[in-house]
Short mmCIF file of C-alpha atoms in Angstrom, two decimals:
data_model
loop_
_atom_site.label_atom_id
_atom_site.label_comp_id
_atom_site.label_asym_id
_atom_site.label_seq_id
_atom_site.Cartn_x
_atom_site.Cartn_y
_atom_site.Cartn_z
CA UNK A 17 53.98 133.85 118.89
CA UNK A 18 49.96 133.60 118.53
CA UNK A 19 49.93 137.25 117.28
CA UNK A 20 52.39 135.95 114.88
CA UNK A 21 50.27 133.01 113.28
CA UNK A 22 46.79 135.04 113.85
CA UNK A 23 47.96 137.47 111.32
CA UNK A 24 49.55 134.59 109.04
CA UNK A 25 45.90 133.41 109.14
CA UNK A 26 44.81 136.70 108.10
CA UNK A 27 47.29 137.55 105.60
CA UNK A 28 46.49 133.69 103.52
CA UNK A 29 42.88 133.62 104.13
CA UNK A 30 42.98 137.21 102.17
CA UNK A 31 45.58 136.04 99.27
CA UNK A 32 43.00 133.25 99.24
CA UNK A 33 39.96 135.74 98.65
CA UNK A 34 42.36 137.64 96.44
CA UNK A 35 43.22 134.42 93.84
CA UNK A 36 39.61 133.29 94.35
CA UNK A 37 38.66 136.72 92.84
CA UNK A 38 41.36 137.15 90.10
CA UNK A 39 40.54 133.47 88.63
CA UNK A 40 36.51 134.27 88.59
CA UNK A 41 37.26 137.34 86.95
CA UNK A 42 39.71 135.56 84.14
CA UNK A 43 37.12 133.00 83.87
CA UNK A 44 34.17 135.79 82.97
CA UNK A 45 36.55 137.03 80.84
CA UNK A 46 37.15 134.04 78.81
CA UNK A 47 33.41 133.59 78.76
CA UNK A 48 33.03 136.34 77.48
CA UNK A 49 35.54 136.07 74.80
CA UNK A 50 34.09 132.57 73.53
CA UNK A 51 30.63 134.69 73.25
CA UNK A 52 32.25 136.75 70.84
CA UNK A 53 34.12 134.42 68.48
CA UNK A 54 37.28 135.20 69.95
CA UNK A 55 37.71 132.19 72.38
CA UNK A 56 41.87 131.06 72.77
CA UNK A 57 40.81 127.75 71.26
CA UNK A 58 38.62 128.87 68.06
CA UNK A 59 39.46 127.70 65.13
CA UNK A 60 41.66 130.08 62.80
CA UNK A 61 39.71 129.31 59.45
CA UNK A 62 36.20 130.15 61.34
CA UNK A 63 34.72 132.96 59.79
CA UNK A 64 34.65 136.22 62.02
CA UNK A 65 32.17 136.53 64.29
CA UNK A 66 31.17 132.93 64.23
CA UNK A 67 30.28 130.64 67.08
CA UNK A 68 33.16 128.35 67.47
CA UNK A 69 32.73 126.08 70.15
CA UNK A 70 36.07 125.29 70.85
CA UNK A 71 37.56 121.64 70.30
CA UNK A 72 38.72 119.88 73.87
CA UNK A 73 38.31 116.29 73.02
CA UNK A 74 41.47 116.66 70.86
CA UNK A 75 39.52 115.88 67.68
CA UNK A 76 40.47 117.83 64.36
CA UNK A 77 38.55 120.09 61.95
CA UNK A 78 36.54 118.01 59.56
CA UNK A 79 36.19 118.88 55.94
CA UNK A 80 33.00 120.72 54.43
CA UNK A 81 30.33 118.48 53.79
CA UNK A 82 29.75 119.83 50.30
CA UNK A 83 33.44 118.66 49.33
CA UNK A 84 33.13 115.82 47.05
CA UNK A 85 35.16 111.85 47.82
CA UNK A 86 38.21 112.31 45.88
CA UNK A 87 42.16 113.37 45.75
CA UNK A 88 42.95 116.88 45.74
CA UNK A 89 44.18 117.90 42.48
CA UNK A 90 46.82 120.51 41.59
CA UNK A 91 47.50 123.64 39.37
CA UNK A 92 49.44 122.31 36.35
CA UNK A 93 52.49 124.80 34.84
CA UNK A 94 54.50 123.11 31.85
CA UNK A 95 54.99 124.32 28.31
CA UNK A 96 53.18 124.32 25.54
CA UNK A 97 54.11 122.33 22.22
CA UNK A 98 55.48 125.81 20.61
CA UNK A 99 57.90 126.95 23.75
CA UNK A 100 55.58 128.89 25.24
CA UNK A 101 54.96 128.61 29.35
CA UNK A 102 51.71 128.02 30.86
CA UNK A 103 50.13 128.03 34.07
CA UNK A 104 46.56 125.93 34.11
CA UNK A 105 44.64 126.49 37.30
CA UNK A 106 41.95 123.32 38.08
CA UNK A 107 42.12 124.34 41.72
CA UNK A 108 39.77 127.14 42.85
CA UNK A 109 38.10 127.82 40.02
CA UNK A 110 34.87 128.01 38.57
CA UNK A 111 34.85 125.73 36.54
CA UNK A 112 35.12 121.99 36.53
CA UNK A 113 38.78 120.20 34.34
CA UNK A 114 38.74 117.31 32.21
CA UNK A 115 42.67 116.55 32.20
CA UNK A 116 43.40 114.42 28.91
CA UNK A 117 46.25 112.80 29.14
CA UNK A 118 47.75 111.50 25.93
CA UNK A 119 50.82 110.74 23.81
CA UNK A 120 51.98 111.11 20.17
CA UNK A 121 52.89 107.32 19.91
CA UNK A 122 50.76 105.20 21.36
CA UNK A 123 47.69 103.66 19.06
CA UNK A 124 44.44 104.46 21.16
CA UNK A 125 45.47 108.49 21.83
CA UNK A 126 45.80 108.65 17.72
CA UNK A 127 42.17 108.47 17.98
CA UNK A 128 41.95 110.52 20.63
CA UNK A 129 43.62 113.52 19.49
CA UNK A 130 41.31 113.31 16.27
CA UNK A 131 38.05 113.16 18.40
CA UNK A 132 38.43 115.57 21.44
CA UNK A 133 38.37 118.64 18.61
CA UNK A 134 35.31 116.95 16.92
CA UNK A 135 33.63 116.60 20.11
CA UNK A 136 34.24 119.43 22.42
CA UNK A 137 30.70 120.35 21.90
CA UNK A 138 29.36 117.69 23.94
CA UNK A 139 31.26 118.61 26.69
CA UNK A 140 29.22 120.43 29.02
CA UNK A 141 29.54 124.17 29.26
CA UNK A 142 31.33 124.34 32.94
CA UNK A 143 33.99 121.99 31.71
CA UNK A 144 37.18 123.09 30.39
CA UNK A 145 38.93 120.43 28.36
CA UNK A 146 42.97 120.31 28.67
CA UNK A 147 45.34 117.77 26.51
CA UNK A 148 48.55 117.53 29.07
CA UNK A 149 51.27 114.81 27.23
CA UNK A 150 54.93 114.42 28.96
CA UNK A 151 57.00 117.11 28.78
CA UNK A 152 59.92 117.48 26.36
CA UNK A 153 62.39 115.74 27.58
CA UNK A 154 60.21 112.62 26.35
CA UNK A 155 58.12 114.11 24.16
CA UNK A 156 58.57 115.60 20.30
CA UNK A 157 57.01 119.35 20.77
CA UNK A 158 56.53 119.27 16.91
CA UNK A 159 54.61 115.99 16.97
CA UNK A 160 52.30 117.57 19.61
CA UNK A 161 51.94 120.90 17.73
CA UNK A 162 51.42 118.77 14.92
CA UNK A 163 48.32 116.62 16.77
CA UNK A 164 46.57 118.88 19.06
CA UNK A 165 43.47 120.68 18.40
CA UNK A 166 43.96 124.32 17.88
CA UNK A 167 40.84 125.47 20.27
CA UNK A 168 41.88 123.18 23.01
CA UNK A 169 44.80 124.03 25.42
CA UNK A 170 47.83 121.56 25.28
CA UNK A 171 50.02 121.50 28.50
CA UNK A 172 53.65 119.74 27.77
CA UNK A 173 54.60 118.24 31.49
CA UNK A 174 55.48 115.27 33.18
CA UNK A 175 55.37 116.44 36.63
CA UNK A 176 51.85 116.87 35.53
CA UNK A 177 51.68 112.69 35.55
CA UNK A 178 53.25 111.75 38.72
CA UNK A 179 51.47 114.63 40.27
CA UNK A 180 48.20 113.33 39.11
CA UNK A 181 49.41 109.98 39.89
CA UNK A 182 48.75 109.01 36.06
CA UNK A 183 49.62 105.49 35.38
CA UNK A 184 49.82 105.72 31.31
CA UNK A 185 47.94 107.44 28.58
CA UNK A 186 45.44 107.74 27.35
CA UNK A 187 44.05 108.74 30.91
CA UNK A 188 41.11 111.19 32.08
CA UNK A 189 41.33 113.11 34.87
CA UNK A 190 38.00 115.34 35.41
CA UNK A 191 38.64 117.76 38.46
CA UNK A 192 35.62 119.79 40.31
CA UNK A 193 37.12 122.96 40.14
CA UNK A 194 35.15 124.80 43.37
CA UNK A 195 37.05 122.22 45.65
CA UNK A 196 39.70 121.32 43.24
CA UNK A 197 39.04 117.64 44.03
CA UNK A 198 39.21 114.51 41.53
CA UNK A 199 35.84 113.66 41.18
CA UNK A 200 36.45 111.07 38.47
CA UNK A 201 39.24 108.92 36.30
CA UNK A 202 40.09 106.28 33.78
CA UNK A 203 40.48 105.05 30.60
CA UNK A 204 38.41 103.84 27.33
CA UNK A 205 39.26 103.09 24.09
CA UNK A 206 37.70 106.51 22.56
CA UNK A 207 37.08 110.03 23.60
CA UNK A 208 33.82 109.43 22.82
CA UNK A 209 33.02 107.14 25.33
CA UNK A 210 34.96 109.72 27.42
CA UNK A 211 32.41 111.67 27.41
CA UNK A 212 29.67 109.57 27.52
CA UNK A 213 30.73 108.02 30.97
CA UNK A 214 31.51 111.83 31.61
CA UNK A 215 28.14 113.17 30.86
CA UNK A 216 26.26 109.93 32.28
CA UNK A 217 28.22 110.57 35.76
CA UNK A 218 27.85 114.07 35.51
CA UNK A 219 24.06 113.39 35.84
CA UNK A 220 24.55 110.82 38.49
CA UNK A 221 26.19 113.34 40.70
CA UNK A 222 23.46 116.07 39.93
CA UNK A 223 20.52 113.28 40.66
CA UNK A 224 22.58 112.18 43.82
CA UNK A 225 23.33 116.01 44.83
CA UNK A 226 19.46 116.52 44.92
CA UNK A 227 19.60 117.53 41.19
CA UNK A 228 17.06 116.32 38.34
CA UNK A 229 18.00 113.83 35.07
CA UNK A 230 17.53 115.09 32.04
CA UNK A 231 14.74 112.70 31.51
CA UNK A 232 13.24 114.36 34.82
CA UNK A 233 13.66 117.83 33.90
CA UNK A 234 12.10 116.86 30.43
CA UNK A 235 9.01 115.37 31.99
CA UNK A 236 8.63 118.29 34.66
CA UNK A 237 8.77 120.77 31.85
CA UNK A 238 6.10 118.95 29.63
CA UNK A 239 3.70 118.63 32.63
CA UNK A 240 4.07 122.75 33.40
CA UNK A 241 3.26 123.54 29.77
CA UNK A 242 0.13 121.81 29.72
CA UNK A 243 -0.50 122.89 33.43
CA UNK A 244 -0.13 126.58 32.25
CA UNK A 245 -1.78 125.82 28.85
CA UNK A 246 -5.09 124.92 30.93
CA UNK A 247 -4.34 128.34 32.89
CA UNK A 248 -2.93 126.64 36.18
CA UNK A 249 -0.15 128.44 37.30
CA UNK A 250 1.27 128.56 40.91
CA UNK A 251 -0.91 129.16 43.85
CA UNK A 252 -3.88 127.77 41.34
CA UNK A 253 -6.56 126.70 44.28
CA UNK A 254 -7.31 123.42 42.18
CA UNK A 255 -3.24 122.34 42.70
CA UNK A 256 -4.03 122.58 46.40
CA UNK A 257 -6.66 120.52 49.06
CA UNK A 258 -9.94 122.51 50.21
CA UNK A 259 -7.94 122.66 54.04
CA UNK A 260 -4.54 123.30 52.62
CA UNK A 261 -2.82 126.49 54.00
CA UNK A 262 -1.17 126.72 51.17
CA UNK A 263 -4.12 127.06 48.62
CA UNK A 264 -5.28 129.76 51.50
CA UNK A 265 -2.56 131.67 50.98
CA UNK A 266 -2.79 131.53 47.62
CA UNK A 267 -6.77 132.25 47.41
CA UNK A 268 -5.91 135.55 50.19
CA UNK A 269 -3.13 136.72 48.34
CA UNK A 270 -2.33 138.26 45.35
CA UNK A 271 -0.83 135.89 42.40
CA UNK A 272 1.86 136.04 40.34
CA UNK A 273 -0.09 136.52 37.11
CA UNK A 274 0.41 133.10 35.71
CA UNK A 275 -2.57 132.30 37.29
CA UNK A 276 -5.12 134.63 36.21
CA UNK A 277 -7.31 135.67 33.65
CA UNK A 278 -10.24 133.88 33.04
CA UNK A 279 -9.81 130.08 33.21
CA UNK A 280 -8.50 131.18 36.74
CA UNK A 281 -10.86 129.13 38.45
CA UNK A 282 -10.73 125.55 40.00
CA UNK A 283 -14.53 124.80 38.13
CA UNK A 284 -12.70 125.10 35.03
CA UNK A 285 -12.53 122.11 33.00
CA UNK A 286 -8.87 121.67 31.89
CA UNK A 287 -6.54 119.88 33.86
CA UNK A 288 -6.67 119.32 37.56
CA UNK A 289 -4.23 118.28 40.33
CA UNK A 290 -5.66 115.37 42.86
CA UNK A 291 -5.44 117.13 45.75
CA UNK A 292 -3.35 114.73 47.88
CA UNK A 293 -0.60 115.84 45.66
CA UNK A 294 -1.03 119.70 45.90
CA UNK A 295 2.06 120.31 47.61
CA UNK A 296 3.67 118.99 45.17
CA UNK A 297 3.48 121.82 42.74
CA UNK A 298 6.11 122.19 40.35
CA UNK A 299 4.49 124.95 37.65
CA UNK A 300 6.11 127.54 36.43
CA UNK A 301 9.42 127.89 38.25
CA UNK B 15 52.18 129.36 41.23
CA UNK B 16 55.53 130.74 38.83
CA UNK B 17 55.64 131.28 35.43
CA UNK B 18 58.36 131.86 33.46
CA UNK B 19 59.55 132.60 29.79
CA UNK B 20 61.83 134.39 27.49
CA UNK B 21 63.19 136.89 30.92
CA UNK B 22 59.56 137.68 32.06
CA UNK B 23 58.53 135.87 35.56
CA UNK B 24 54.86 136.29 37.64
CA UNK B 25 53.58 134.66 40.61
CA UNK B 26 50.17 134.89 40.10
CA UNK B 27 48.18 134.59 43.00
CA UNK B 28 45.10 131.31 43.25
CA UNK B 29 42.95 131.30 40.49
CA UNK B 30 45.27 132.98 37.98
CA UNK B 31 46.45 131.63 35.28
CA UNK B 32 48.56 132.86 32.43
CA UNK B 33 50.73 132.16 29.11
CA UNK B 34 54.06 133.45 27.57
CA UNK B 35 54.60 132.61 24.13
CA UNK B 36 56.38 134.07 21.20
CA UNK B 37 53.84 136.50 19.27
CA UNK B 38 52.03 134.30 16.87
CA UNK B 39 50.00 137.31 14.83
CA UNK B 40 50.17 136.56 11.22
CA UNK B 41 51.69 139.94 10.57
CA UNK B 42 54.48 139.03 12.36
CA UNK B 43 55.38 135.51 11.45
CA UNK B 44 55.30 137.04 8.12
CA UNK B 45 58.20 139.72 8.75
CA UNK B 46 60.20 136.58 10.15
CA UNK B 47 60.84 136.30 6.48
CA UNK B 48 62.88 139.35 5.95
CA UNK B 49 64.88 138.75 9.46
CA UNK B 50 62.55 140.18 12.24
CA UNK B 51 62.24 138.32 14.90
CA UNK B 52 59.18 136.82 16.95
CA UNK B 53 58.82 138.92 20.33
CA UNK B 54 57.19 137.24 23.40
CA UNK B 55 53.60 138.24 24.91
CA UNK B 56 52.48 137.29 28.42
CA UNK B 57 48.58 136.79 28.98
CA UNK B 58 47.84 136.42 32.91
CA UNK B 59 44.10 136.41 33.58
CA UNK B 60 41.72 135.44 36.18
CA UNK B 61 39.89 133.00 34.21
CA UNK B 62 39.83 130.53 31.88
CA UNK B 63 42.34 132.02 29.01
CA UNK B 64 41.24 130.10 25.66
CA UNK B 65 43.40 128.63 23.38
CA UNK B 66 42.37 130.41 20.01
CA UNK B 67 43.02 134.42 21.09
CA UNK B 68 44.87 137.49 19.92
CA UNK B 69 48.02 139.15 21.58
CA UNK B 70 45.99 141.90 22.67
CA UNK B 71 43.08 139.07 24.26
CA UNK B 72 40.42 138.90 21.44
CA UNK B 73 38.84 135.96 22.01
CA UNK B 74 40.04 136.03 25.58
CA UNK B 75 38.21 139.20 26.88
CA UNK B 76 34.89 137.88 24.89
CA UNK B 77 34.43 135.55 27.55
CA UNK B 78 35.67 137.07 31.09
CA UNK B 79 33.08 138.02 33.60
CA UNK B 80 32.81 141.43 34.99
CA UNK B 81 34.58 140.01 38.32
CA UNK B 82 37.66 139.03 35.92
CA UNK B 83 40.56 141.04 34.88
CA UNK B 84 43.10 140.64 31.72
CA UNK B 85 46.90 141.35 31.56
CA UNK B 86 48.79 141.41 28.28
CA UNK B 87 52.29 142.39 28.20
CA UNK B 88 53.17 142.56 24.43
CA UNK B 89 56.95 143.08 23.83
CA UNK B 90 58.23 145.53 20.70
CA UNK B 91 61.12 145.16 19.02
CA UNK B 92 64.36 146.20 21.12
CA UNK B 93 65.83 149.13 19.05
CA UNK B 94 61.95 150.12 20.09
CA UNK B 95 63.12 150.83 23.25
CA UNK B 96 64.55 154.25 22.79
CA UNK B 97 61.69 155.29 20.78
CA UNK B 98 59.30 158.37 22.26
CA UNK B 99 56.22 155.96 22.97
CA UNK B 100 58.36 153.88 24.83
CA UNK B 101 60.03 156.74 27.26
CA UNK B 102 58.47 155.62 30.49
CA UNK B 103 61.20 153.77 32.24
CA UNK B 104 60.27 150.19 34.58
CA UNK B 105 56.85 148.50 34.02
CA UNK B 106 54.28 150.19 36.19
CA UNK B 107 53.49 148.83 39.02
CA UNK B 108 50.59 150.96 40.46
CA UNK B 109 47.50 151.58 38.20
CA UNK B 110 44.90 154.44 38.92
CA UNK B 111 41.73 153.04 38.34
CA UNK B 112 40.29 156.29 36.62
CA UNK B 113 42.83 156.04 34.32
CA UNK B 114 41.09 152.62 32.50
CA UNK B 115 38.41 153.38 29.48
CA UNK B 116 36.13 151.82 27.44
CA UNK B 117 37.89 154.21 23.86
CA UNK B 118 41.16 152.28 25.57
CA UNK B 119 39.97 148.77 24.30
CA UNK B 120 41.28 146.87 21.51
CA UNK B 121 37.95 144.98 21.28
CA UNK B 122 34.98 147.42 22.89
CA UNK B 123 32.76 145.38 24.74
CA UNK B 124 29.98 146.62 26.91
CA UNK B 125 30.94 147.36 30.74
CA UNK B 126 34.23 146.97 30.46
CA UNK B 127 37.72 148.90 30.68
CA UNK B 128 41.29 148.97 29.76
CA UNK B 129 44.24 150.66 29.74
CA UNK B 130 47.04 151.07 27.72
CA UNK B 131 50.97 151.84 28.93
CA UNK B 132 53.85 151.66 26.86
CA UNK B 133 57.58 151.46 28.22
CA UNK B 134 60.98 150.16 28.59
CA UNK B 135 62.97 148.18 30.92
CA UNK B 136 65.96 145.98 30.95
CA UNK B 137 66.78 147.50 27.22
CA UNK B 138 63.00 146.36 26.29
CA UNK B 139 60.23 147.63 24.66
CA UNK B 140 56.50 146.75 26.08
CA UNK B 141 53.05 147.51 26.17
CA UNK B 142 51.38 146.85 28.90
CA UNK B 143 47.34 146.23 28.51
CA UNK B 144 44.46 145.41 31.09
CA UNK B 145 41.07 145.19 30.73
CA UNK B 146 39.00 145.08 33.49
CA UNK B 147 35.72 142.97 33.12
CA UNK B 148 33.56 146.04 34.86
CA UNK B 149 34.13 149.25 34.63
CA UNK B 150 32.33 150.21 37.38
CA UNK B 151 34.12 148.22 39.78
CA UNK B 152 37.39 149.74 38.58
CA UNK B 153 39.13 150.75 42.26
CA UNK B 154 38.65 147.00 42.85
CA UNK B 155 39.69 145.21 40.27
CA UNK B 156 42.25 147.46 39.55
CA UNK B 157 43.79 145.90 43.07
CA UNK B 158 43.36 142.65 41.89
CA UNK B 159 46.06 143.40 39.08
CA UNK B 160 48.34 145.35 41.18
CA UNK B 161 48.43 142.37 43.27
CA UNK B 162 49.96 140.51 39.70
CA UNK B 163 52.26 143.51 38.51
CA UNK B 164 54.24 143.21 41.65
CA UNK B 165 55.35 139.70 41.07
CA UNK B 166 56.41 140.62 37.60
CA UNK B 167 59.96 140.68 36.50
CA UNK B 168 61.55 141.67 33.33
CA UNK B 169 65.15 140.31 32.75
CA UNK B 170 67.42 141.71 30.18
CA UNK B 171 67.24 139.43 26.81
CA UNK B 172 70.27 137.60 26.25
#
């Protein structure tokens, strides 16, 4: 009977060592498949080869930071006012949508339909301008033919406004096109202010995406041309302090050309940077 | 997303987008007049298409990029159908890249390529025309369309 339970010992203490073994080996294995990107818990939209640490706090995947604050938007399909089918992407794209919607009858898009043609050219160049009215089951395809600007695309569909969620017309709907997100809506009484609560957010969004204002951009550009004019260029020792690493590297190195010829020297009259603002060099960019 | 008109149907893939209207060249409303009849065109393009542009993409093609690609399928008159330049049976679906030219475009424009192909299907007459916004990346692009021509469907005209 002892010979009997000695080798039971035996036999479990091995099947111990055994499963002991076989779960440090799975476990180097799984380490070793995290190290690669292919862990069983990365996520599926991680680029290849990525380091995913993998999610065990059952969170979920948060969005990109770079996506803006709004509603997704959709593609739009519909007709146009003479029969013919279209397909308008806004999602994915390029470029940026502003969705006008309007209709034939009511008094404020009259005005509307007149002014988006005469001032398209404000619009800024990534923005695509699209007239979307209901489709023809509620409105008169000849009336829109008969209003809509020939150089502007006119999308018949009223799946278009409850997909939108567009509570009447006239209604703007300007979509980034990159995320296909709506980055702005609403109403005004003309296209004209449209656009210029269009253009004034645009510049909103670039100053509060690290852009510049117009105004800005304006100024920065006057202050290079006189910077240049006076034969300061980048790297220019007199935009830099005498123990800045920067003006160093500049002085060692060789320049881009803007700055040299023969005013190319810091005891040159002209116009001088204080030097607790070198780093701030802007010229010639 | 689908798009549908007079018996022609594509799924184009995201970012596509695409038009089928009745031909509205001049020429043509004009023969309305003495009882011809206005024949569709599809435009399915990887861009932007603009409003103001020709059946064959001028105005279109002016402002694609060299990663974009243009489709035109421009219907003929059905007694065209039986005609010699129409003798290739079924729309093409497979396109060999060193097939496309710049003498092949309607409007020549610098780096890029297209290619003309006439047939018939479902008792129809077409010509099929892409232009590729870079010649030079033909094999690719070329894929890119491929990917559209097998979504596209022509029904008999009723």
């Amino acid at each position: 009977m002892s010979v009997v339970v000695a080798v039971l010992v035996v036999v479990v203490v091995l099947l111990s060592v055994l499963v002991a073994g076989l779960l440090r080996s799975h476990g180097a294995i799984l380490r070793r498949l995290d190290e690669l990107g292919t862990g069983l818990e990365v996520d599926p939209g991680a680029p290849i080869g990525s380091r995913v640490v993998p999610r065990t706090d059952g969170s979920v995947p948060s969005p990109p930071s770079d996506v803006p604050d709004g509603r997704p938007a959709v593609d739009l399909a519909g007709h146009g006012p003479r029969g013919e089918s279209v397909v308008v992407r806004v999602v994915e794209v390029p470029h940026d949508t502003l969705l006008v919607f309007l209709s034939t009858g009511c008094g404020t898009c009259a005005g509307f339909w007149d002014e988006i043609a005469a001032t398209r050219e404000q619009v800024p160049d990534h923005t695509r301008v699209v007239v979307v009215t209901r489709g023809s089951e509620e409105e008169s395809p000849s009336a829109v033919a008969e209003l809509a600007p020939t150089d502007v695309p006119v999308l018949m569909s009223s799946a278009a406004f409850e997909q939108l969620q567009v509570p009447g017309s006239p209604y703007v709907v300007q979509v980034d096109g990159p995320s296909g997100r709506v980055v702005g809506e609403g109403t005004a009484g003309s296209f004209a202010q449209v656009i210029a609560l269009f253009l004034r957010s645009d510049g909103d969004a670039r100053h509060a995406a690290g852009g510049k204002a117009r105004a800005d951009e304006r100024r920065e550009r006057h202050l290079d041309r006189i910077l240049l004019e006076a034969g300061i260029g980048p790297g220019h020792p007199s935009l830099y302090g005498p123990d800045s690493e920067a003006g160093d590297a500049a002085g060692d190195g060789p320049t881009d050309g803007l700055g040299e010829g023969p005013d190319d020297s810091p005891a040159d009259g002209g116009v001088s940077a204080p030097s607790d603002r070198g780093t701030d060099a802007e010229v010639g960019r | 997303m689908e798009l549908t008109g007079y018996g022609i149907r594509a799924d184009l893939p995201s970012g596509w987008e695409g038009t089928i209207a009745l031909d509205r060249d001049p020429d043509s409303i004009e023969l309305v007049g003495i009882g011809a009849s206005l024949q569709p065109v599809a435009h399915l393009a990887s861009f932007a298409l603009p409003s103001d542009r020709g059946d064959f993409g001028s105005g279109a093609v002016d402002v694609m990029s060299r990663d974009d690609v243009f489709v035109a399928l421009v219907e003929f008159a059905p007694e065209e159908a039986g005609a010699a330049l129409f003798a290739q049976e079924g729309l093409p679906r497979r396109l060999d890249p060193r097939a496309f030219s710049e003498r092949s475009l309607q409007r020549g424009l610098p780096g890029q390529a297209g290619l003309q192909v006439f047939f018939h299907e479902a008792g129809r007459a077409f010509c099929l025309y892409v232009v590729l916004g870079d010649a030079d990346d033909a094999h690719r692009l070329v894929r890119d369309v491929e990917q559209v021509l097998a979504t596209l469907t022509i029904e008999a005209r009723r």
